[in-house]
CSV table of C-alpha atoms and ligand atoms in Angstrom, one decimal:
chain,number,residue,atom,x,y,z
A,23,MET,CA,1.0,-10.3,21.0
A,24,VAL,CA,-1.1,-8.1,18.7
A,25,GLY,CA,1.0,-5.7,16.6
A,26,GLU,CA,0.9,-1.9,16.7
A,27,THR,CA,-1.2,0.1,14.3
A,28,TRP,CA,0.8,2.8,12.4
A,29,LEU,CA,-0.5,5.9,10.9
A,30,ALA,CA,1.0,6.8,7.5
A,31,ASP,CA,1.0,10.6,6.8
A,32,ALA,CA,0.6,12.2,3.4
A,33,GLY,CA,4.2,11.4,2.5
A,34,GLY,CA,3.6,7.7,3.5
A,35,ARG,CA,6.0,8.2,6.3
A,36,GLU,CA,5.0,6.4,9.5
A,37,MET,CA,3.9,8.7,12.3
A,38,THR,CA,3.0,7.9,15.8
A,39,THR,CA,0.8,4.9,16.5
A,40,ALA,CA,-3.0,5.4,16.9
A,41,ARG,CA,-4.0,5.2,20.5
A,42,LYS,CA,-5.9,2.0,21.1
A,43,ILE,CA,-9.0,2.4,23.2
A,44,ILE,CA,-12.1,0.5,24.4
A,45,ILE,CA,-15.1,2.7,25.0
A,46,ASP,CA,-17.5,1.6,27.8
A,47,THR,CA,-20.7,3.5,27.5
A,48,ASP,CA,-24.4,3.9,28.2
A,49,PRO,CA,-25.8,6.0,25.3
A,50,GLY,CA,-27.2,8.6,26.0
A,51,GLN,CA,-26.9,11.5,23.6
A,52,ASP,CA,-23.7,12.8,25.0
A,53,ASP,CA,-22.2,9.3,24.9
A,54,ALA,CA,-23.1,9.1,21.2
A,55,VAL,CA,-21.3,12.4,20.4
A,56,ALA,CA,-18.3,11.0,22.2
A,57,ILE,CA,-18.4,7.9,20.1
A,58,LEU,CA,-18.7,10.0,16.9
A,59,LEU,CA,-15.7,12.1,17.9
A,60,ALA,CA,-13.6,9.0,18.5
A,61,LEU,CA,-14.6,7.4,15.2
A,62,ALA,CA,-13.9,10.6,13.3
A,63,SER,CA,-10.3,10.9,14.7
A,64,PRO,CA,-7.4,9.0,13.1
A,65,GLU,CA,-5.3,9.4,16.2
A,66,ILE,CA,-7.6,6.9,17.9
A,67,GLU,CA,-8.2,3.2,17.1
A,68,VAL,CA,-11.5,2.1,18.7
A,69,VAL,CA,-10.7,-1.6,19.4
A,70,GLY,CA,-14.2,-2.2,20.6
A,71,ILE,CA,-17.2,-0.6,22.3
A,72,THR,CA,-18.8,-2.2,25.4
A,73,ALA,CA,-22.3,-1.3,26.5
A,74,VAL,CA,-23.5,-1.0,30.1
A,75,ALA,CA,-26.8,-0.3,31.7
A,76,GLY,CA,-27.1,3.3,32.9
A,77,ASN,CA,-29.0,6.1,31.2
A,78,VAL,CA,-31.4,3.4,29.9
A,79,PRO,CA,-31.4,-0.4,30.3
A,80,LEU,CA,-28.8,-2.5,28.6
A,81,ALA,CA,-31.1,-3.7,25.8
A,82,LEU,CA,-31.3,-0.1,24.6
A,83,THR,CA,-27.7,1.1,25.3
A,84,GLN,CA,-26.2,-1.8,23.3
A,85,LYS,CA,-28.6,-0.9,20.4
A,86,ASN,CA,-27.8,2.8,20.7
A,87,VAL,CA,-24.1,2.1,20.4
A,88,ARG,CA,-24.7,0.3,17.1
A,89,LYS,CA,-27.0,3.0,15.9
A,90,THR,CA,-24.2,5.5,16.6
A,91,CYS,CA,-21.6,3.4,14.8
A,92,GLU,CA,-23.8,3.2,11.7
A,93,LEU,CA,-24.4,6.9,11.8
A,94,ALA,CA,-20.6,7.3,11.8
A,95,GLY,CA,-20.4,4.9,8.8
A,96,ARG,CA,-18.6,2.3,10.9
A,97,PRO,CA,-20.6,-0.9,10.9
A,98,ASP,CA,-17.3,-2.8,11.3
A,99,ILE,CA,-16.9,-1.7,14.9
A,100,LYS,CA,-17.2,-4.6,17.4
A,101,VAL,CA,-19.9,-3.9,19.9
A,102,PHE,CA,-20.5,-6.0,23.1
A,103,ALA,CA,-23.2,-6.0,25.8
A,104,GLY,CA,-22.1,-6.1,29.4
A,105,ALA,CA,-23.7,-5.7,32.8
A,106,ASP,CA,-27.4,-5.1,32.9
A,107,ARG,CA,-27.3,-3.9,36.5
A,108,PRO,CA,-24.9,-2.4,39.0
A,109,LEU,CA,-22.7,-4.6,41.2
A,110,LEU,CA,-25.0,-4.4,44.3
A,111,ARG,CA,-27.5,-1.6,43.9
A,112,THR,CA,-30.8,-1.7,41.9
A,113,LEU,CA,-30.4,-0.1,38.5
A,114,VAL,CA,-31.5,3.6,38.3
A,115,THR,CA,-32.0,5.0,34.8
A,116,ALA,CA,-32.4,8.5,33.4
A,117,GLU,CA,-35.1,8.5,30.7
A,118,TYR,CA,-36.1,11.9,32.2
A,119,VAL,CA,-33.0,13.3,30.6
A,120,HIS,CA,-32.4,11.1,27.6
A,121,GLY,CA,-35.9,10.1,26.5
A,122,LYS,CA,-37.4,6.6,26.5
A,123,THR,CA,-35.0,5.3,23.8
A,124,GLY,CA,-32.0,6.9,25.4
A,125,LEU,CA,-31.1,8.5,22.1
A,126,ASP,CA,-34.2,10.7,21.5
A,127,GLY,CA,-33.7,13.6,19.1
A,128,PRO,CA,-32.8,12.2,15.6
A,129,ASP,CA,-34.8,9.4,14.1
A,130,LEU,CA,-32.0,6.9,13.6
A,131,PRO,CA,-32.8,3.6,11.9
A,132,GLU,CA,-32.7,0.2,13.7
A,133,PRO,CA,-29.1,-1.1,13.5
A,134,GLN,CA,-28.2,-3.7,11.0
A,135,MET,CA,-24.7,-4.4,12.3
A,136,PRO,CA,-24.3,-7.3,14.7
A,137,LEU,CA,-23.9,-7.3,18.5
A,138,GLN,CA,-21.0,-9.6,19.3
A,139,ASP,CA,-21.7,-12.8,21.2
A,140,GLU,CA,-18.8,-12.3,23.6
A,141,HIS,CA,-19.7,-10.7,27.0
A,142,ALA,CA,-18.2,-7.2,27.3
A,143,VAL,CA,-16.2,-8.1,30.4
A,144,ASP,CA,-14.6,-11.0,28.6
A,145,PHE,CA,-13.8,-8.8,25.7
A,146,ILE,CA,-12.1,-6.2,27.9
A,147,ILE,CA,-10.1,-8.9,29.7
A,148,ASP,CA,-9.1,-10.7,26.5
A,149,THR,CA,-8.2,-7.5,24.6
A,150,VAL,CA,-6.0,-6.2,27.4
A,151,MET,CA,-4.3,-9.5,28.0
A,152,ALA,CA,-3.6,-10.0,24.2
A,153,HIS,CA,-1.7,-6.7,24.0
A,154,GLU,CA,1.6,-5.6,25.5
A,155,PRO,CA,1.2,-3.8,28.8
A,156,GLY,CA,0.4,-0.1,28.5
A,157,GLN,CA,-1.2,-0.4,25.0
A,158,ILE,CA,-4.9,-0.2,25.9
A,159,THR,CA,-6.8,2.8,27.3
A,160,LEU,CA,-10.2,2.3,28.8
A,161,CYS,CA,-12.7,5.2,28.3
A,162,LEU,CA,-15.6,5.0,30.8
A,163,LEU,CA,-18.6,7.1,29.8
A,164,GLY,CA,-21.3,5.5,32.1
A,165,PRO,CA,-21.6,3.5,35.4
A,166,GLN,CA,-18.3,1.6,35.9
A,167,THR,CA,-19.8,-1.8,36.4
A,168,ASN,CA,-18.1,-3.5,33.4
A,169,ALA,CA,-14.7,-2.1,34.4
A,170,ALA,CA,-15.1,-3.2,38.0
A,171,LEU,CA,-16.1,-6.7,37.0
A,172,ALA,CA,-13.2,-7.0,34.6
A,173,LEU,CA,-10.7,-5.9,37.3
A,174,MET,CA,-12.2,-8.4,39.8
A,175,ARG,CA,-12.1,-11.2,37.2
A,176,GLU,CA,-8.5,-10.4,36.0
A,177,PRO,CA,-6.5,-8.4,38.6
A,178,GLN,CA,-3.6,-8.2,36.1
A,179,LEU,CA,-5.6,-5.5,34.3
A,180,ALA,CA,-4.5,-3.1,37.0
A,181,THR,CA,-0.9,-3.3,35.7
A,182,ARG,CA,-1.6,-3.8,32.0
A,183,LEU,CA,-4.1,-1.0,31.2
A,184,ARG,CA,-2.3,2.2,30.1
A,185,GLU,CA,-4.9,4.5,31.6
A,186,ILE,CA,-8.5,4.9,32.4
A,187,VAL,CA,-10.2,8.2,31.3
A,188,LEU,CA,-13.6,8.6,32.7
A,189,MET,CA,-16.5,11.0,33.0
A,190,GLY,CA,-18.0,10.9,36.5
A,191,GLY,CA,-18.1,12.6,39.8
A,192,GLY,CA,-18.2,16.2,41.0
A,193,PHE,CA,-16.8,18.2,43.9
A,194,PHE,CA,-17.2,22.0,43.9
A,195,GLU,CA,-20.1,21.5,41.5
A,196,GLY,CA,-21.9,18.9,43.8
A,197,GLY,CA,-24.0,16.2,42.1
A,198,ASN,CA,-26.7,15.9,39.5
A,199,ALA,CA,-28.4,12.7,40.5
A,200,THR,CA,-28.5,13.8,44.2
A,201,PRO,CA,-27.1,16.9,45.8
A,202,ALA,CA,-23.9,14.9,46.5
A,203,ALA,CA,-23.6,12.4,43.7
A,204,GLU,CA,-23.1,12.5,39.9
A,205,PHE,CA,-25.2,10.0,37.9
A,206,ASN,CA,-22.5,7.6,36.7
A,207,ILE,CA,-21.0,7.2,40.2
A,208,TYR,CA,-24.5,7.2,41.9
A,209,VAL,CA,-25.7,4.3,39.8
A,210,ASP,CA,-22.8,2.1,40.8
A,211,PRO,CA,-20.7,3.5,43.6
A,212,HIS,CA,-19.2,0.1,44.5
A,213,ALA,CA,-17.9,-0.3,40.9
A,214,ALA,CA,-16.4,3.3,41.0
A,215,LYS,CA,-14.7,2.5,44.4
A,216,ARG,CA,-13.1,-0.6,42.8
A,217,VAL,CA,-11.9,1.5,39.8
A,218,PHE,CA,-10.5,4.4,41.9
A,219,GLU,CA,-8.7,2.0,44.2
A,220,SER,CA,-7.2,-0.1,41.4
A,221,GLY,CA,-3.9,1.9,41.1
A,222,ILE,CA,-4.5,2.4,37.4
A,223,PRO,CA,-3.6,5.9,36.2
A,224,ILE,CA,-7.0,7.8,36.0
A,225,VAL,CA,-8.0,11.0,34.3
A,226,MET,CA,-11.4,12.2,35.7
A,227,MET,CA,-13.8,14.5,34.0
A,228,PRO,CA,-16.2,15.6,36.7
A,229,LEU,CA,-19.2,17.9,36.5
A,230,ASP,CA,-16.8,20.7,37.5
A,231,VAL,CA,-15.4,20.6,34.0
A,232,THR,CA,-18.3,19.3,32.0
A,233,HIS,CA,-20.6,22.1,33.3
A,234,LYS,CA,-18.2,24.5,31.5
A,235,ALA,CA,-18.8,22.9,28.1
A,236,LEU,CA,-22.3,24.1,27.4
A,237,THR,CA,-24.2,23.2,24.2
A,238,LYS,CA,-25.0,26.8,23.5
A,239,ARG,CA,-27.3,27.6,20.6
A,240,ASP,CA,-24.6,29.0,18.4
A,241,ARG,CA,-22.5,25.9,19.0
A,242,VAL,CA,-25.4,23.5,18.2
A,243,ALA,CA,-26.1,25.5,15.0
A,244,ARG,CA,-22.6,24.8,13.7
A,245,PHE,CA,-23.2,21.1,13.8
A,246,ARG,CA,-26.5,21.6,11.9
A,247,ALA,CA,-24.8,23.8,9.4
A,248,LEU,CA,-22.5,21.0,8.4
A,249,GLY,CA,-25.5,19.6,6.4
A,250,THR,CA,-24.2,16.1,6.8
A,251,ALA,CA,-26.2,13.2,8.3
A,252,ALA,CA,-23.8,13.1,11.3
A,253,GLY,CA,-23.8,16.9,11.7
A,254,ILE,CA,-27.6,17.2,11.6
A,255,ALA,CA,-28.1,14.2,13.9
A,256,THR,CA,-25.6,15.6,16.4
A,257,ALA,CA,-27.6,18.9,16.5
A,258,GLN,CA,-30.8,16.9,17.0
A,259,LEU,CA,-29.2,14.9,19.8
A,260,LEU,CA,-28.0,18.0,21.6
A,261,ASP,CA,-31.3,19.9,21.1
A,262,PHE,CA,-33.1,17.1,22.8
A,263,PHE,CA,-30.4,16.4,25.5
A,264,GLU,CA,-30.0,20.0,26.6
A,265,ARG,CA,-33.6,20.8,27.2
A,266,PHE,CA,-33.6,19.2,30.7
A,267,ASP,CA,-30.4,20.8,31.9
A,268,GLU,CA,-31.4,24.2,30.5
A,269,ARG,CA,-34.5,24.3,32.6
A,270,LYS,CA,-32.6,22.9,35.6
A,271,TYR,CA,-29.6,25.3,35.5
A,272,GLY,CA,-31.2,28.2,33.6
A,273,THR,CA,-28.3,28.3,31.2
A,274,ASP,CA,-28.0,28.7,27.4
A,275,GLY,CA,-27.4,25.0,26.6
A,276,GLY,CA,-26.6,22.1,28.9
A,277,PRO,CA,-23.3,20.5,29.9
A,278,LEU,CA,-21.8,18.2,27.3
A,279,HIS,CA,-20.3,15.5,29.5
A,280,ASP,CA,-18.9,12.4,27.8
A,281,PRO,CA,-17.1,13.9,24.7
A,282,CYS,CA,-14.7,15.5,27.2
A,283,VAL,CA,-13.2,12.0,27.7
A,284,ILE,CA,-12.3,11.6,24.0
A,285,ALA,CA,-11.3,15.3,23.6
A,286,TRP,CA,-8.6,14.7,26.4
A,287,LEU,CA,-7.1,11.9,24.2
A,288,LEU,CA,-7.0,14.2,21.2
A,289,LYS,CA,-6.1,17.6,22.7
A,290,PRO,CA,-5.2,17.4,26.5
A,291,GLU,CA,-4.1,21.0,26.4
A,292,LEU,CA,-7.8,21.9,26.3
A,293,PHE,CA,-8.1,20.8,30.0
A,294,PHE,CA,-6.8,22.1,33.3
A,295,GLY,CA,-6.7,20.1,36.6
A,296,LYS,CA,-4.4,18.4,39.0
A,297,GLN,CA,-3.5,15.2,40.7
A,298,CYS,CA,-5.8,14.6,43.7
A,299,ASN,CA,-6.9,11.8,46.0
A,300,VAL,CA,-10.5,10.7,45.1
A,301,CYS,CA,-12.5,8.4,47.4
A,302,ILE,CA,-16.1,7.1,46.7
A,303,GLU,CA,-18.8,7.2,49.4
A,304,THR,CA,-20.6,3.8,49.3
A,305,MET,CA,-22.2,3.6,52.7
A,306,SER,CA,-24.2,6.8,53.6
A,307,GLU,CA,-27.8,6.9,52.4
A,308,LEU,CA,-27.4,10.7,52.2
A,309,THR,CA,-24.2,10.9,50.2
A,310,LYS,CA,-23.9,7.5,48.5
A,311,GLY,CA,-22.0,8.0,45.2
A,312,MET,CA,-20.2,11.1,46.3
A,313,THR,CA,-16.7,11.6,44.9
A,314,VAL,CA,-14.7,13.0,47.9
A,315,VAL,CA,-12.0,14.9,46.1
A,316,ASP,CA,-9.0,16.1,48.2
A,317,TRP,CA,-8.4,19.2,45.9
A,318,TRP,CA,-6.5,21.1,48.6
A,319,HIS,CA,-4.4,18.1,49.7
A,320,VAL,CA,-5.6,18.4,53.3
A,321,THR,CA,-5.2,14.7,53.9
A,322,ASN,CA,-2.2,12.4,53.5
A,323,ARG,CA,-4.2,10.2,51.1
A,324,GLU,CA,-2.2,9.5,48.0
A,325,PRO,CA,-3.4,11.2,44.7
A,326,ASN,CA,-5.0,8.5,42.5
A,327,ALA,CA,-6.5,10.6,39.7
A,328,LEU,CA,-5.8,13.6,37.5
A,329,VAL,CA,-9.0,15.6,38.3
A,330,MET,CA,-10.0,18.2,35.7
A,331,ARG,CA,-11.7,21.5,36.8
A,332,ASP,CA,-11.5,23.7,33.7
A,333,ILE,CA,-11.7,23.6,29.9
A,334,ASP,CA,-11.1,25.8,26.9
A,335,SER,CA,-14.8,25.3,25.8
A,336,ASP,CA,-14.4,27.2,22.5
A,337,GLY,CA,-11.5,25.0,21.6
A,338,PHE,CA,-13.5,21.9,22.6
A,339,TYR,CA,-16.3,22.8,20.3
A,340,GLU,CA,-13.9,23.7,17.5
A,341,LEU,CA,-12.5,20.2,17.8
A,342,LEU,CA,-16.0,18.6,17.9
A,343,VAL,CA,-17.2,20.5,14.8
A,344,GLU,CA,-14.0,19.9,12.9
A,345,ARG,CA,-14.0,16.2,13.5
A,346,ILE,CA,-17.7,15.5,13.1
A,347,ALA,CA,-17.5,17.3,9.8
A,348,LYS,CA,-15.3,14.4,8.6
A,349,LEU,CA,-18.0,11.8,9.1
B,29,RIB,O1,-23.8,12.7,34.8
B,29,RIB,C1,-23.6,12.7,33.5
B,29,RIB,C2,-23.3,11.3,33.0
B,29,RIB,O2,-24.4,10.4,33.2
B,29,RIB,C3,-23.0,11.2,31.5
B,29,RIB,O3,-22.1,10.2,31.2
B,29,RIB,C4,-24.4,10.9,30.9
B,29,RIB,O4,-24.3,10.2,29.7
B,29,RIB,C5,-24.9,10.0,32.0
B,29,RIB,O5,-24.4,8.7,31.8
B,30,CA,CA1,-22.8,8.4,29.7
């Protein structure tokens, strides 16, 4: 079994172990900021990053992961390509939000670091099975196709993964891809159903919380004021990314979705929510991809996710600026 990673503090004393995570992602500007946050945080050990088709096709998401790792000064990170389409549905992408590259905004160089040969799903399975149960956390920032495939290929993952922390869904806030469905779930509702029915402890960051984490102008300016490559690029990513949602919602800034997942691992006290039952609509043409959240416990369905509804958004951006300043 792979050993634990220990953090030595200033006095050389051993502290708590770094939390081992796999990030599954479809960059996307907000995914990129989440990856930067994770790579800037010593409490987290990013064991690998797996790309999935979502915001843009897989050929671009896997490249965007590598561009982001190099921006963070981490060409050592192992990056894998996974599913290039949902389990059953036809792929729907979101260039209208993220631009044709998926990472429009900064002019990031073509990546030099390698893409690993191993398929993302094999990497997820091999990594979880090589560690003691409860050591690996899976962070899902896009459509959940890779996670569902891994669970179907190796059912033991359901008892060996420590937790799944995911961005997806919405309930009081409705949807963003359709009136009922948030994009990550809408792209692959069958995968999301598999994940939410797995029995694995889930922390869910829906639109209800991410819409309270707006990329306001003064917040974006703080990243630019860092004057570092990572800080300036983050400001450029957010400037591009927010323009669509600002027009749509009429707000100062747009919701910063995916970094909420990593922020939970670092400072869970920034978030407020409760255990609820969440079911995924996969049949109805009108509401396919809807996350049906029993927030008021009006059914006898067992809670299967810690569903977040509120955030200390100032504290969230303090954390983001403080950490990205370290890159
Ligand atoms: O609906 C927002 C989610 O869809 C985010 O993860 C964004 O990156 C896109 O994947
Ligand atoms: Ca995403």
